XYZ file of C-alpha atoms in Angstrom:
106
model
C 149.814 165.690 56.159
C 150.820 161.815 57.018
C 148.093 159.635 56.310
C 145.738 162.137 54.671
C 143.191 160.437 51.362
C 142.966 163.737 49.831
C 139.405 163.924 47.805
C 140.278 167.309 46.086
C 137.346 168.872 45.044
C 134.266 167.768 45.997
C 132.368 166.488 42.727
C 129.261 169.587 41.733
C 126.257 166.953 42.157
C 127.288 167.487 46.292
C 126.727 171.567 46.390
C 123.306 173.311 46.895
C 122.926 176.894 46.149
C 119.997 178.189 47.382
C 119.642 181.363 44.936
C 120.695 180.255 41.546
C 119.935 177.758 39.271
C 122.067 174.603 40.586
C 120.188 173.269 43.259
C 120.676 169.433 44.108
C 119.124 166.832 47.160
C 121.173 167.716 50.302
C 121.597 163.842 51.760
C 120.621 163.625 55.049
C 122.147 162.515 58.055
C 122.640 158.981 58.888
C 120.800 157.489 61.993
C 123.148 155.731 64.000
C 123.897 154.434 67.357
C 127.180 153.695 66.881
C 130.079 154.650 69.620
C 131.544 158.022 68.829
C 134.755 156.222 69.242
C 134.057 154.238 66.324
C 134.514 156.745 63.654
C 138.266 157.212 64.974
C 140.190 156.908 62.022
C 137.302 156.544 59.174
C 136.246 159.336 56.959
C 132.620 160.751 57.652
C 130.220 163.595 55.200
C 129.364 166.433 56.541
C 127.408 169.960 55.355
C 129.117 173.012 55.256
C 128.127 176.205 54.656
C 129.694 178.422 51.732
C 129.237 181.268 49.318
C 128.433 180.312 46.105
C 128.415 181.843 43.117
C 127.095 185.210 42.778
C 127.469 185.829 46.956
C 124.411 183.483 47.157
C 124.049 180.838 50.234
C 125.388 177.179 49.081
C 126.419 174.049 51.070
C 129.264 171.819 50.082
C 129.304 167.913 51.446
C 132.863 167.748 52.029
C 135.078 164.823 54.092
C 136.469 164.941 56.940
C 139.442 162.414 58.541
C 138.330 161.867 61.637
C 141.383 161.199 64.510
C 139.256 161.340 68.020
C 136.280 162.063 70.054
C 135.725 165.372 72.232
C 132.474 164.820 74.378
C 129.780 164.475 71.873
C 132.011 165.613 68.628
C 134.139 164.599 66.788
C 137.852 166.038 65.753
C 139.446 165.943 62.325
C 140.991 167.198 59.437
C 138.972 168.269 56.531
C 140.329 166.141 53.165
C 138.366 168.414 50.862
C 138.823 172.096 49.457
C 135.912 174.036 49.123
C 134.454 174.215 44.990
C 133.100 177.929 46.619
C 133.901 180.132 48.584
C 134.870 179.080 51.905
C 136.696 179.934 55.647
C 137.754 176.666 55.408
C 140.615 174.641 53.683
C 141.815 170.598 53.472
C 143.580 170.189 56.378
C 141.689 172.267 58.065
C 140.640 171.449 61.233
C 136.800 170.909 61.716
C 134.268 169.027 63.946
C 131.184 167.052 63.535
C 128.149 166.503 65.711
C 127.179 162.965 65.506
C 123.672 164.650 64.277
C 126.061 166.254 60.640
C 126.777 162.596 60.001
C 126.106 161.796 56.291
C 127.899 158.730 55.203
C 131.096 156.775 56.176
C 133.858 155.354 54.167
C 134.704 152.690 56.675
């Protein structure tokens, strides 16, 4: 996809498995008063629910390239392939709410 900086697979430290031994501190959403339009053309990090080893619920924190605003949400393209089983893959369209933004690549 043109303009995509594919982040490939997320680093394992950004994965949280709830019923297994691996557990990492999940980043907190960042508080921001920025207008949503200021994120267009940037990458934002968001947590996604996935299925971890042995069917355990897990969370992966992946990058989304924002291309527009729709009401109270950002719309963009997922830029990571999940490490664990998920219903989405890099290149899929996803939404990000302001409260879900965990980081921004300027």
